[in-house]
Amino acid sequence: ALLRDAHAPDVLGRALSARGNVAGLQGHYDDTLRDFAEARAAFESAGSPLALAVLDSNLGALDMHRFRYGEAVVVFERAAQRFATFGVHAAELNALTAVAELRLALLDPKAALALEPRLRELIAQVADPVRQRYGELTCVQILAANGRLQAAATNLHSTLAAATEADDRAAIARGHALAAEFALARGDTRAAADEAAAALQRYDAA
């Protein structure tokens, strides 16, 4: 109430967004959506397009968590466009990676493939190697889903090597999980079992 009376819409929007995120973590989705809607109005009143992009990313994550993939695609795409306008490469990479993974989940690999060139541009522009490897592994998934298995395997090998050198356990686990899927697809059940075991070991350690 104090923030509403203070005529500081940007601060109000941030407070509502934070409260909405907490409610979402607690599973109170109606409260989250209500806070996000009020936060959006506050940010629009304040003229804060970058804050709106962050809010869209939070809403997209909520929709993903609720398995509302179609709705999540829309808000993540809107967030990515806004981040691109301001040159916030890391945030745009996060949003576009989510869009690509959602497109794959929606069985639309061609739409995901259309994002791959921009993802690679962003990977090259982001300084954080952890974000880079996550983006690379998403590109591997995109290539594999579109039948470009050799390119996917080559990229996976190099990304796994970099992750292992950096002891990036999350990337190592995800990489081995992808390797297990590839092995299973080509009928190599023994290799698939080995890769799956390696992934589980890293997931437990991550």
JSON list of C-alpha atoms in Angstrom, two decimals, residues 62-173:
[
{"chain": "A", "resi": 62, "resn": "LEU", "atom": "CA", "xyz": [5.90, -20.07, -14.87]},
{"chain": "A", "resi": 63, "resn": "ASP", "atom": "CA", "xyz": [4.02, -21.20, -17.98]},
{"chain": "A", "resi": 64, "resn": "MET", "atom": "CA", "xyz": [6.74, -23.78, -18.69]},
{"chain": "A", "resi": 65, "resn": "HIS", "atom": "CA", "xyz": [6.45, -25.08, -15.15]},
{"chain": "A", "resi": 66, "resn": "ARG", "atom": "CA", "xyz": [2.70, -25.46, -15.64]},
{"chain": "A", "resi": 67, "resn": "PHE", "atom": "CA", "xyz": [3.29, -27.19, -19.02]},
{"chain": "A", "resi": 68, "resn": "ARG", "atom": "CA", "xyz": [1.59, -24.38, -20.91]},
{"chain": "A", "resi": 69, "resn": "TYR", "atom": "CA", "xyz": [4.18, -24.47, -23.63]},
{"chain": "A", "resi": 70, "resn": "GLY", "atom": "CA", "xyz": [2.25, -22.57, -26.28]},
{"chain": "A", "resi": 71, "resn": "GLU", "atom": "CA", "xyz": [1.70, -19.63, -23.95]},
{"chain": "A", "resi": 72, "resn": "ALA", "atom": "CA", "xyz": [5.31, -19.77, -22.77]},
{"chain": "A", "resi": 73, "resn": "VAL", "atom": "CA", "xyz": [6.61, -19.51, -26.35]},
{"chain": "A", "resi": 74, "resn": "VAL", "atom": "CA", "xyz": [4.71, -16.26, -26.90]},
{"chain": "A", "resi": 75, "resn": "VAL", "atom": "CA", "xyz": [6.00, -14.49, -23.79]},
{"chain": "A", "resi": 76, "resn": "PHE", "atom": "CA", "xyz": [9.58, -15.76, -24.16]},
{"chain": "A", "resi": 77, "resn": "GLU", "atom": "CA", "xyz": [9.64, -14.55, -27.78]},
{"chain": "A", "resi": 78, "resn": "ARG", "atom": "CA", "xyz": [8.39, -11.15, -26.66]},
{"chain": "A", "resi": 79, "resn": "ALA", "atom": "CA", "xyz": [11.05, -11.04, -23.95]},
{"chain": "A", "resi": 80, "resn": "ALA", "atom": "CA", "xyz": [13.79, -12.02, -26.40]},
{"chain": "A", "resi": 81, "resn": "GLN", "atom": "CA", "xyz": [12.78, -9.23, -28.78]},
{"chain": "A", "resi": 82, "resn": "ARG", "atom": "CA", "xyz": [12.91, -6.67, -26.00]},
{"chain": "A", "resi": 83, "resn": "PHE", "atom": "CA", "xyz": [16.28, -7.92, -24.75]},
{"chain": "A", "resi": 84, "resn": "ALA", "atom": "CA", "xyz": [17.61, -7.75, -28.31]},
{"chain": "A", "resi": 85, "resn": "THR", "atom": "CA", "xyz": [16.50, -4.13, -28.59]},
{"chain": "A", "resi": 86, "resn": "PHE", "atom": "CA", "xyz": [18.62, -3.24, -25.57]},
{"chain": "A", "resi": 87, "resn": "GLY", "atom": "CA", "xyz": [21.55, -5.50, -26.48]},
{"chain": "A", "resi": 88, "resn": "VAL", "atom": "CA", "xyz": [21.23, -7.62, -23.35]},
{"chain": "A", "resi": 89, "resn": "HIS", "atom": "CA", "xyz": [22.80, -10.67, -24.96]},
{"chain": "A", "resi": 90, "resn": "ALA", "atom": "CA", "xyz": [22.82, -13.03, -21.97]},
{"chain": "A", "resi": 91, "resn": "ALA", "atom": "CA", "xyz": [19.14, -12.48, -21.24]},
{"chain": "A", "resi": 92, "resn": "GLU", "atom": "CA", "xyz": [18.23, -12.79, -24.92]},
{"chain": "A", "resi": 93, "resn": "LEU", "atom": "CA", "xyz": [20.18, -16.06, -25.08]},
{"chain": "A", "resi": 94, "resn": "ASN", "atom": "CA", "xyz": [18.28, -17.39, -22.06]},
{"chain": "A", "resi": 95, "resn": "ALA", "atom": "CA", "xyz": [14.92, -16.43, -23.57]},
{"chain": "A", "resi": 96, "resn": "LEU", "atom": "CA", "xyz": [15.67, -17.77, -27.06]},
{"chain": "A", "resi": 97, "resn": "THR", "atom": "CA", "xyz": [17.07, -21.00, -25.63]},
{"chain": "A", "resi": 98, "resn": "ALA", "atom": "CA", "xyz": [13.77, -21.46, -23.82]},
{"chain": "A", "resi": 99, "resn": "VAL", "atom": "CA", "xyz": [11.86, -20.78, -27.04]},
{"chain": "A", "resi": 100, "resn": "ALA", "atom": "CA", "xyz": [13.93, -23.36, -28.92]},
{"chain": "A", "resi": 101, "resn": "GLU", "atom": "CA", "xyz": [13.43, -26.01, -26.23]},
{"chain": "A", "resi": 102, "resn": "LEU", "atom": "CA", "xyz": [9.69, -25.28, -26.17]},
{"chain": "A", "resi": 103, "resn": "ARG", "atom": "CA", "xyz": [9.50, -25.60, -29.95]},
{"chain": "A", "resi": 104, "resn": "LEU", "atom": "CA", "xyz": [11.14, -29.00, -29.69]},
{"chain": "A", "resi": 105, "resn": "ALA", "atom": "CA", "xyz": [8.73, -30.00, -26.93]},
{"chain": "A", "resi": 106, "resn": "LEU", "atom": "CA", "xyz": [5.86, -28.91, -29.19]},
{"chain": "A", "resi": 107, "resn": "LEU", "atom": "CA", "xyz": [7.27, -31.17, -31.93]},
{"chain": "A", "resi": 108, "resn": "ASP", "atom": "CA", "xyz": [8.17, -28.25, -34.19]},
{"chain": "A", "resi": 109, "resn": "PRO", "atom": "CA", "xyz": [11.87, -28.88, -34.92]},
{"chain": "A", "resi": 110, "resn": "LYS", "atom": "CA", "xyz": [11.93, -26.64, -38.02]},
{"chain": "A", "resi": 111, "resn": "ALA", "atom": "CA", "xyz": [10.86, -23.65, -35.94]},
{"chain": "A", "resi": 112, "resn": "ALA", "atom": "CA", "xyz": [13.64, -24.46, -33.48]},
{"chain": "A", "resi": 113, "resn": "LEU", "atom": "CA", "xyz": [16.15, -24.77, -36.33]},
{"chain": "A", "resi": 114, "resn": "ALA", "atom": "CA", "xyz": [15.23, -21.29, -37.53]},
{"chain": "A", "resi": 115, "resn": "LEU", "atom": "CA", "xyz": [16.49, -19.96, -34.18]},
{"chain": "A", "resi": 116, "resn": "GLU", "atom": "CA", "xyz": [19.83, -21.76, -34.31]},
{"chain": "A", "resi": 117, "resn": "PRO", "atom": "CA", "xyz": [21.81, -19.07, -36.24]},
{"chain": "A", "resi": 118, "resn": "ARG", "atom": "CA", "xyz": [20.78, -16.37, -33.76]},
{"chain": "A", "resi": 119, "resn": "LEU", "atom": "CA", "xyz": [21.56, -18.66, -30.84]},
{"chain": "A", "resi": 120, "resn": "ARG", "atom": "CA", "xyz": [25.08, -19.13, -32.19]},
{"chain": "A", "resi": 121, "resn": "GLU", "atom": "CA", "xyz": [25.52, -15.38, -32.58]},
{"chain": "A", "resi": 122, "resn": "LEU", "atom": "CA", "xyz": [24.48, -14.87, -28.98]},
{"chain": "A", "resi": 123, "resn": "ILE", "atom": "CA", "xyz": [26.70, -17.68, -27.70]},
{"chain": "A", "resi": 124, "resn": "ALA", "atom": "CA", "xyz": [29.66, -15.91, -29.29]},
{"chain": "A", "resi": 125, "resn": "GLN", "atom": "CA", "xyz": [28.69, -12.60, -27.65]},
{"chain": "A", "resi": 126, "resn": "VAL", "atom": "CA", "xyz": [28.09, -13.89, -24.13]},
{"chain": "A", "resi": 127, "resn": "ALA", "atom": "CA", "xyz": [31.08, -13.91, -21.80]},
{"chain": "A", "resi": 128, "resn": "ASP", "atom": "CA", "xyz": [29.80, -16.52, -19.34]},
{"chain": "A", "resi": 129, "resn": "PRO", "atom": "CA", "xyz": [31.10, -19.96, -20.40]},
{"chain": "A", "resi": 130, "resn": "VAL", "atom": "CA", "xyz": [28.35, -21.74, -18.44]},
{"chain": "A", "resi": 131, "resn": "ARG", "atom": "CA", "xyz": [25.70, -19.91, -20.47]},
{"chain": "A", "resi": 132, "resn": "GLN", "atom": "CA", "xyz": [27.67, -20.63, -23.62]},
{"chain": "A", "resi": 133, "resn": "ARG", "atom": "CA", "xyz": [27.75, -24.36, -22.96]},
{"chain": "A", "resi": 134, "resn": "TYR", "atom": "CA", "xyz": [24.04, -24.44, -22.15]},
{"chain": "A", "resi": 135, "resn": "GLY", "atom": "CA", "xyz": [23.30, -22.71, -25.43]},
{"chain": "A", "resi": 136, "resn": "GLU", "atom": "CA", "xyz": [25.60, -25.06, -27.31]},
{"chain": "A", "resi": 137, "resn": "LEU", "atom": "CA", "xyz": [23.82, -28.10, -25.90]},
{"chain": "A", "resi": 138, "resn": "THR", "atom": "CA", "xyz": [20.48, -26.66, -26.95]},
{"chain": "A", "resi": 139, "resn": "CYS", "atom": "CA", "xyz": [21.90, -26.23, -30.46]},
{"chain": "A", "resi": 140, "resn": "VAL", "atom": "CA", "xyz": [22.95, -29.88, -30.34]},
{"chain": "A", "resi": 141, "resn": "GLN", "atom": "CA", "xyz": [19.36, -30.85, -29.54]},
{"chain": "A", "resi": 142, "resn": "ILE", "atom": "CA", "xyz": [18.08, -28.69, -32.39]},
{"chain": "A", "resi": 143, "resn": "LEU", "atom": "CA", "xyz": [20.46, -30.23, -34.91]},
{"chain": "A", "resi": 144, "resn": "ALA", "atom": "CA", "xyz": [19.65, -33.76, -33.82]},
{"chain": "A", "resi": 145, "resn": "ALA", "atom": "CA", "xyz": [15.90, -33.13, -33.96]},
{"chain": "A", "resi": 146, "resn": "ASN", "atom": "CA", "xyz": [16.33, -31.98, -37.56]},
{"chain": "A", "resi": 147, "resn": "GLY", "atom": "CA", "xyz": [18.30, -35.03, -38.62]},
{"chain": "A", "resi": 148, "resn": "ARG", "atom": "CA", "xyz": [21.71, -33.36, -38.65]},
{"chain": "A", "resi": 149, "resn": "LEU", "atom": "CA", "xyz": [23.18, -36.11, -36.55]},
{"chain": "A", "resi": 150, "resn": "GLN", "atom": "CA", "xyz": [26.82, -35.81, -37.57]},
{"chain": "A", "resi": 151, "resn": "ALA", "atom": "CA", "xyz": [26.95, -32.10, -36.80]},
{"chain": "A", "resi": 152, "resn": "ALA", "atom": "CA", "xyz": [25.09, -32.70, -33.54]},
{"chain": "A", "resi": 153, "resn": "ALA", "atom": "CA", "xyz": [27.54, -35.43, -32.49]},
{"chain": "A", "resi": 154, "resn": "THR", "atom": "CA", "xyz": [30.57, -33.29, -33.36]},
{"chain": "A", "resi": 155, "resn": "ASN", "atom": "CA", "xyz": [29.25, -30.31, -31.41]},
{"chain": "A", "resi": 156, "resn": "LEU", "atom": "CA", "xyz": [28.30, -32.51, -28.50]},
{"chain": "A", "resi": 157, "resn": "HIS", "atom": "CA", "xyz": [31.79, -33.99, -28.32]},
{"chain": "A", "resi": 158, "resn": "SER", "atom": "CA", "xyz": [33.47, -30.56, -28.23]},
{"chain": "A", "resi": 159, "resn": "THR", "atom": "CA", "xyz": [30.99, -29.13, -25.73]},
{"chain": "A", "resi": 160, "resn": "LEU", "atom": "CA", "xyz": [31.33, -32.13, -23.43]},
{"chain": "A", "resi": 161, "resn": "ALA", "atom": "CA", "xyz": [35.11, -31.82, -23.59]},
{"chain": "A", "resi": 162, "resn": "ALA", "atom": "CA", "xyz": [34.93, -28.15, -22.60]},
{"chain": "A", "resi": 163, "resn": "ALA", "atom": "CA", "xyz": [32.44, -28.90, -19.82]},
{"chain": "A", "resi": 164, "resn": "THR", "atom": "CA", "xyz": [34.65, -31.67, -18.46]},
{"chain": "A", "resi": 165, "resn": "GLU", "atom": "CA", "xyz": [37.70, -29.43, -18.46]},
{"chain": "A", "resi": 166, "resn": "ALA", "atom": "CA", "xyz": [35.75, -26.76, -16.55]},
{"chain": "A", "resi": 167, "resn": "ASP", "atom": "CA", "xyz": [34.06, -29.32, -14.27]},
{"chain": "A", "resi": 168, "resn": "ASP", "atom": "CA", "xyz": [30.68, -27.90, -15.32]},
{"chain": "A", "resi": 169, "resn": "ARG", "atom": "CA", "xyz": [28.68, -30.72, -13.79]},
{"chain": "A", "resi": 170, "resn": "ALA", "atom": "CA", "xyz": [25.28, -29.61, -15.04]},
{"chain": "A", "resi": 171, "resn": "ALA", "atom": "CA", "xyz": [26.55, -29.40, -18.62]},
{"chain": "A", "resi": 172, "resn": "ILE", "atom": "CA", "xyz": [28.38, -32.72, -18.28]},
{"chain": "A", "resi": 173, "resn": "ALA", "atom": "CA", "xyz": [25.20, -34.42, -17.03]}
]
